[in-house]
Short mmCIF file of C-alpha atoms and ligand atoms in Angstrom, two decimals:
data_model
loop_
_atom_site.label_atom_id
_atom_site.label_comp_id
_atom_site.label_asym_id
_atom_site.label_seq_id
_atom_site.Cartn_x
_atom_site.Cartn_y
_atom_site.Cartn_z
CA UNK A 133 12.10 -10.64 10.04
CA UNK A 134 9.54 -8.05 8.83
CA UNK A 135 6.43 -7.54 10.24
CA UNK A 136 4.15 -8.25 7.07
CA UNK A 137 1.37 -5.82 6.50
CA UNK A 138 -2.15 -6.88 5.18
CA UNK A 139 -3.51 -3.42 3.64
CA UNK A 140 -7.05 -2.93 1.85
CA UNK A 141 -7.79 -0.30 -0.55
CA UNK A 142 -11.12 0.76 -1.21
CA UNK A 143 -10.92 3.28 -4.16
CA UNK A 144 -13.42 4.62 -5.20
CA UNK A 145 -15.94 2.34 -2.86
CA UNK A 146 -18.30 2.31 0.06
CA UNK A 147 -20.66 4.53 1.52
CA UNK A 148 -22.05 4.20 5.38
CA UNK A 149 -23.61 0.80 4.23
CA UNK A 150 -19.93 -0.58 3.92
CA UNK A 151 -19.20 -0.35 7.73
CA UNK A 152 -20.59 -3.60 8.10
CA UNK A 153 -17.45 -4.84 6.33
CA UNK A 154 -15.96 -3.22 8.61
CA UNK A 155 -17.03 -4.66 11.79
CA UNK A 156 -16.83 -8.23 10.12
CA UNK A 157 -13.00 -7.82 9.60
CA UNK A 158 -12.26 -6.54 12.99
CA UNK A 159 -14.22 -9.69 14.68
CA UNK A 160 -12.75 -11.67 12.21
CA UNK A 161 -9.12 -10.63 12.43
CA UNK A 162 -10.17 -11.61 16.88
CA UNK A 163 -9.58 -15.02 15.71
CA UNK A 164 -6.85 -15.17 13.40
CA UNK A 165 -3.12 -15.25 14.75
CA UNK A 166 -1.62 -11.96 15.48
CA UNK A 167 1.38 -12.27 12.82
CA UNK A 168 0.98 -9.45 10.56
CA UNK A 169 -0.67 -6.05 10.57
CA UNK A 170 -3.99 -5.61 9.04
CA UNK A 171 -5.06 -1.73 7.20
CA UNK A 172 -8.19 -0.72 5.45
CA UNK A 173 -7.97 2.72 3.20
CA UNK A 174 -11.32 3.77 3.14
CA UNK A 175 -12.44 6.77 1.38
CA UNK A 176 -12.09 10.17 3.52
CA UNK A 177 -15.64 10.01 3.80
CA UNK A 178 -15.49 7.25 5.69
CA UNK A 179 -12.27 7.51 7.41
CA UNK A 180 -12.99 8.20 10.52
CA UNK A 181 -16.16 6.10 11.48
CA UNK A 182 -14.32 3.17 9.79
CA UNK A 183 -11.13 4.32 12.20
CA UNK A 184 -13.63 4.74 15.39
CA UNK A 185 -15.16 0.81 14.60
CA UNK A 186 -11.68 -0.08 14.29
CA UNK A 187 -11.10 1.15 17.38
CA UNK A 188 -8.86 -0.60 20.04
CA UNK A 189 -8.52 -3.91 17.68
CA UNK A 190 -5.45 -5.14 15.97
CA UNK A 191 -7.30 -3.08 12.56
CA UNK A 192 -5.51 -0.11 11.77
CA UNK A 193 -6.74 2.61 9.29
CA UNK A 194 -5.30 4.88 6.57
CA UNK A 195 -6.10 7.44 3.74
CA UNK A 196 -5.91 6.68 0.02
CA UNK A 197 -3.81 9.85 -0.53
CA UNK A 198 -2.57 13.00 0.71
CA UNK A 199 -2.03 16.89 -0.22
CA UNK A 200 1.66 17.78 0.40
CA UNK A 201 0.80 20.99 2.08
CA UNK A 202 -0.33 21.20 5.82
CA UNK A 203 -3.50 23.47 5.07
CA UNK A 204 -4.35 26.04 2.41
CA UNK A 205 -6.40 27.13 -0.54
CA UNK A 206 -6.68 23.80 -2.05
CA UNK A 207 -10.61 22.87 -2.76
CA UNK A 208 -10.96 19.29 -2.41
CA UNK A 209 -7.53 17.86 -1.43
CA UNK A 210 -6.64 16.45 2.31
CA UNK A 211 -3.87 17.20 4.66
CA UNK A 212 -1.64 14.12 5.83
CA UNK A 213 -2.72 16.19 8.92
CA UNK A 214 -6.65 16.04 8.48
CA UNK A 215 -6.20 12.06 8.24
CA UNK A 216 -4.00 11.63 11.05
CA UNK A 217 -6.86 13.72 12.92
CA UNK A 218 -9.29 11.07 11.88
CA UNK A 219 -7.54 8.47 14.09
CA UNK A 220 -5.89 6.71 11.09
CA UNK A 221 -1.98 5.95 11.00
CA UNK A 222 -1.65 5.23 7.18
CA UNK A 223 -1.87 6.71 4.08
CA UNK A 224 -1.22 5.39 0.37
CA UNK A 225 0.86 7.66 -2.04
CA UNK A 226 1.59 8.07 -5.67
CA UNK A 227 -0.62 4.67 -6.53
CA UNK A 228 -0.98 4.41 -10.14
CA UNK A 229 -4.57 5.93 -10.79
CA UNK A 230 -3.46 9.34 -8.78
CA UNK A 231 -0.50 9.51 -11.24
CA UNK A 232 -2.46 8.47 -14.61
CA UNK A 233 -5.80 10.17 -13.40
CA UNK A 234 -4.38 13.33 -11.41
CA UNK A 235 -0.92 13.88 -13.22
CA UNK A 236 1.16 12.96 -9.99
CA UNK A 237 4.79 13.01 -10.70
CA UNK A 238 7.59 11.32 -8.60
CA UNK A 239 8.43 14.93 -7.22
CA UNK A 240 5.01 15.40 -6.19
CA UNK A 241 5.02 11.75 -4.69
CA UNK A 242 8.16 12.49 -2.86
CA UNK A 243 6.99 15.92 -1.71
CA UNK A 244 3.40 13.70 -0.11
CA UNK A 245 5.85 11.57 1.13
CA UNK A 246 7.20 14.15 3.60
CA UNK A 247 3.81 15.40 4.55
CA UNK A 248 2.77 11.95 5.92
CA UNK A 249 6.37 11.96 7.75
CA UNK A 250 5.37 15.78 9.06
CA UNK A 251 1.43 13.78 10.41
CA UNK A 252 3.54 11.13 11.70
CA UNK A 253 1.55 8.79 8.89
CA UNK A 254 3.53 6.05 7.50
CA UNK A 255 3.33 6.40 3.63
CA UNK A 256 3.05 3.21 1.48
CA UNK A 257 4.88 4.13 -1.32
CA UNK A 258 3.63 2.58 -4.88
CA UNK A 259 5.81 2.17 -8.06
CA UNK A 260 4.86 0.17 -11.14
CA UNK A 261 5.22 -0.27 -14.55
CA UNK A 262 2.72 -0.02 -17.32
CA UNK A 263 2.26 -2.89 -19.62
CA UNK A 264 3.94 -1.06 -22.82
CA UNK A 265 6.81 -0.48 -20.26
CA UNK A 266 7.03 -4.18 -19.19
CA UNK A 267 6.94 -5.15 -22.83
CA UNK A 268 9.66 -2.72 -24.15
CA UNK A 269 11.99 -4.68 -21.30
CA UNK A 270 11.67 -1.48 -19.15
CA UNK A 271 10.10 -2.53 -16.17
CA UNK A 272 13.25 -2.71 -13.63
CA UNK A 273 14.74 1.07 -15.19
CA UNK A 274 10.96 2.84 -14.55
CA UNK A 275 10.95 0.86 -10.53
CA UNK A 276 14.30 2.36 -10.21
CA UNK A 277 13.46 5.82 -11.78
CA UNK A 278 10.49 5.56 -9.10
CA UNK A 279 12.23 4.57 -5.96
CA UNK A 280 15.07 6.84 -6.23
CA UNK A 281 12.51 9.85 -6.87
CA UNK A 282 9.42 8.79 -5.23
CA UNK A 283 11.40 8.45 -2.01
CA UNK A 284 12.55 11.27 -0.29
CA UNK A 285 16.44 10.88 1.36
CA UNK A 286 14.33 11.83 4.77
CA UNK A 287 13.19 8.38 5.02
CA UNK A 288 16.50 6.76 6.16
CA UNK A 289 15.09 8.15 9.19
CA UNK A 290 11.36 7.36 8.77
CA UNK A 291 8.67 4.44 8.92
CA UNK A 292 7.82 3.67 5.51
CA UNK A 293 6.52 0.58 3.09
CA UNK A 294 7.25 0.58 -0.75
CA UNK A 295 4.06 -1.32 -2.95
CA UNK A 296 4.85 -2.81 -6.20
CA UNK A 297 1.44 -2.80 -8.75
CA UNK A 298 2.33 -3.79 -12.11
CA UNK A 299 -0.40 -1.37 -13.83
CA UNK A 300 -1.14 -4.44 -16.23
CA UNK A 301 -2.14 -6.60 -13.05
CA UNK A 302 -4.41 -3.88 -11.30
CA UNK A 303 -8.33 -4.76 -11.19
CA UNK A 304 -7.39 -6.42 -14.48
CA UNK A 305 -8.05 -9.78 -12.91
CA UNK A 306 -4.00 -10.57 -14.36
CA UNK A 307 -2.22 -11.30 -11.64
CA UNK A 308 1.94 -11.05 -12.09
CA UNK A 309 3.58 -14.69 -11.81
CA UNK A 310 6.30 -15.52 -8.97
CA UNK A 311 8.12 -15.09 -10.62
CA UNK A 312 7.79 -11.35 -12.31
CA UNK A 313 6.65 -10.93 -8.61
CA UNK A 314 9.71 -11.76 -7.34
CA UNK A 315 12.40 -10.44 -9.78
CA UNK A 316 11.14 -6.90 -9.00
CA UNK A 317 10.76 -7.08 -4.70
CA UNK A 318 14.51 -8.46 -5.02
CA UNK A 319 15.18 -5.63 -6.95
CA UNK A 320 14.01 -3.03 -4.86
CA UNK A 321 14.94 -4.71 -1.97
CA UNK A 322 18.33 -4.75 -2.86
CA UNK A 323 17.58 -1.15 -3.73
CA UNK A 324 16.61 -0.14 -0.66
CA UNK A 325 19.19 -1.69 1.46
CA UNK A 326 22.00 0.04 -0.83
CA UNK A 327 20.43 3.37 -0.28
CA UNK A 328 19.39 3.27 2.93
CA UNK A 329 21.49 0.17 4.98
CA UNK A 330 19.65 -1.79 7.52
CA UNK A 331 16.59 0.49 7.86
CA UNK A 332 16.32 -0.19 4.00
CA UNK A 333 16.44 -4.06 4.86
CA UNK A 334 13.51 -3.80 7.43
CA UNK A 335 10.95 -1.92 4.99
CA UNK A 336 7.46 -4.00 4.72
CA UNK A 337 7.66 -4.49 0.38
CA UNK A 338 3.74 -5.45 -0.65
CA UNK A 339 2.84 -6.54 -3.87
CA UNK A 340 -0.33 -5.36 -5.54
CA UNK A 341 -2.46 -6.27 -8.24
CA UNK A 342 -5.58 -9.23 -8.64
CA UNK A 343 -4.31 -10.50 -5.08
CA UNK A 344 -7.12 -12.63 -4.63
CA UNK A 345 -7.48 -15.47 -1.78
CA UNK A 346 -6.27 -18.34 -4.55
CA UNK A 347 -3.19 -16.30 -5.56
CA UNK A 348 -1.91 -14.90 -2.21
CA UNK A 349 -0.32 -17.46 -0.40
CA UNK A 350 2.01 -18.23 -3.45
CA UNK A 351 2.76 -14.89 -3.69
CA UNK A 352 3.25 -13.92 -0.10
CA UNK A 353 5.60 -17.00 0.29
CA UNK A 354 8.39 -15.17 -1.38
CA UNK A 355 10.76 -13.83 0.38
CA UNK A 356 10.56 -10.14 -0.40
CA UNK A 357 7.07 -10.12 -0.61
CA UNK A 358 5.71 -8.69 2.89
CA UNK A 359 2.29 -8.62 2.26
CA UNK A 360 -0.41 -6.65 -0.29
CA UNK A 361 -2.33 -4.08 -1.33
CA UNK A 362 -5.38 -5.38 -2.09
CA UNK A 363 -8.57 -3.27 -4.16
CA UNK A 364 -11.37 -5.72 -5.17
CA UNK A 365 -10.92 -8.34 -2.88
CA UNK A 366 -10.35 -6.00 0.09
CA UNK A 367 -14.20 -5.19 -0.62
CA UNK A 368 -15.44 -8.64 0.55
CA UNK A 369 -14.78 -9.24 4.50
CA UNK A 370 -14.39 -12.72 3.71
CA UNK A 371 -11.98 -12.64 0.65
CA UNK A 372 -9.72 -10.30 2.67
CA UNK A 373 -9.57 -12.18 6.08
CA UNK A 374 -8.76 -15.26 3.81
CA UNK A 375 -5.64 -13.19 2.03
CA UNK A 376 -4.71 -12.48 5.50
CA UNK A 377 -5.26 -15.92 6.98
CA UNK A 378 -2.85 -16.80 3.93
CA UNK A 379 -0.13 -14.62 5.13
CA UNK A 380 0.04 -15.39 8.80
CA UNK A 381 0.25 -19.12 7.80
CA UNK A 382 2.93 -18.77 5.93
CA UNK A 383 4.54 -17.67 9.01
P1 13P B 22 -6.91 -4.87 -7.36
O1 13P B 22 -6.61 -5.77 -6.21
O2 13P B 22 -8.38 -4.57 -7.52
O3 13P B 22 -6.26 -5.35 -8.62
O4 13P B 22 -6.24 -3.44 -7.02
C1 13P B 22 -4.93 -3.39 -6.63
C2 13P B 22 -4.62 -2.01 -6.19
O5 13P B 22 -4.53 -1.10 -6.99
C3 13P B 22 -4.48 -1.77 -4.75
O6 13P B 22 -4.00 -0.49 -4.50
#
């Protein structure tokens, strides 16, 4: 069975105020059965006081993103490297808003994807289809495009986890049904195990987009969903303990 993985991304959110949040989800994770893992991506700001509170607890931490390059003359970008150094183990790449906001193709996913490998970070992978994609029937062809190109052939030997986020779902409060859910993990499930056998079989999938504490056990019942990627509700201590409460009773 997989390991599922309970992951919180911040965005664009917190300051030093937001630790709090941070120390209620590690005493709150103290009581809840030790089933699945539980990540917070912080901003780099805060990535390595969040990582120190998390400390020795089952919380782990991780980046929201990653340069591909080890070091260099590149003003405001991050090593995989310079996170790894701030104690976290994580990072997310090629998520939706760095590829509409920053231009990020699949080659420059791909090429992030092998810096985290280089850090020893595990890269969660996102892939997703826009709404006029999902509409025009697309939605399967533009995961595939994604997986085959976001993914580097260096992870058959690598730790890594593949998100799905519908665009159309994310912060829009529209969360995909089951079954949409469900037609696209199989998918790249089935994706992953042709390309890369057994390792491919063993790859946490999360889905991501509105997972909310009244959506997530549905949704993390299915059986190639292995957890989520959570932005709003990952900002309330309570909403994402409940998600992960959700998941580990499922179990
Ligand atoms: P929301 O949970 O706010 O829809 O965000 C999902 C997401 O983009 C996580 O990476």
């Amino acid at each position: 069975m997989v390991r599922p993985l309970i992951a919180g991304n911040w965005k664009m959110n917190g300051t030093h105020r937001s630790l709090d949040l941070v120390r209620d989800v590690v005493s709150g994770l103290a009581s809840l059965e030790d089933k699945a893992d539980c990540l917070v991506c912080p901003p780099a700001t805060l990535l390595g006081q969040v990582s120190q509170i998390a400390g020795e607890s089952r919380l782990v931490t991780g980046g929201q993103d990653c340069h591909a390059e080890e070091s260099g003359a590149h003003t405001g970008d991050i090593a995989a490297e310079m996170i790894a150094d701030m104690g976290a183990t994580y990072v997310i790449i090629g998520h939706s808003e760095r590829r509409s906001d920053h231009g990020e193709s699949d080659a420059i996913v791909a090429a992030k994807a092998e810096a985290a490998f280089r850090a020893d970070l595990v890269p969660i992978i996102c892939v997703g289809e826009t709404l006029e994609e999902r509409e025009a029937d697309k939605t399967i062809d533009v995961i595939s495009s994604q997986l085959k190109n976001s993914i580097p052939d260096s992870a058959a030997n690598q730790t890594f986890v593949v998100a799905y986020e519908p665009v159309w779902a994310i912060g829009t409060g529209k969360v995909a049904t089951p079954g949409q859910v469900a037609e696209v993990h199989d998918e790249i499930r089935k994706q992953l195990s042709q390309r890369f056998g057994s390792h491919g079989d063993e790859r946490p999938l999360l889905y991501g987009g509105s997972m909310k504490p009244g959506n997530a056990a549905e949704l993390l019942a299915l059986e190639n969903v292995n957890g989520g990627l959570i932005g709003g509700a990952s900002l309330k201590a309570e909403d994402f303990l409940a998600i992960y409460a959700a998941c580990v009773s499922n179990l």
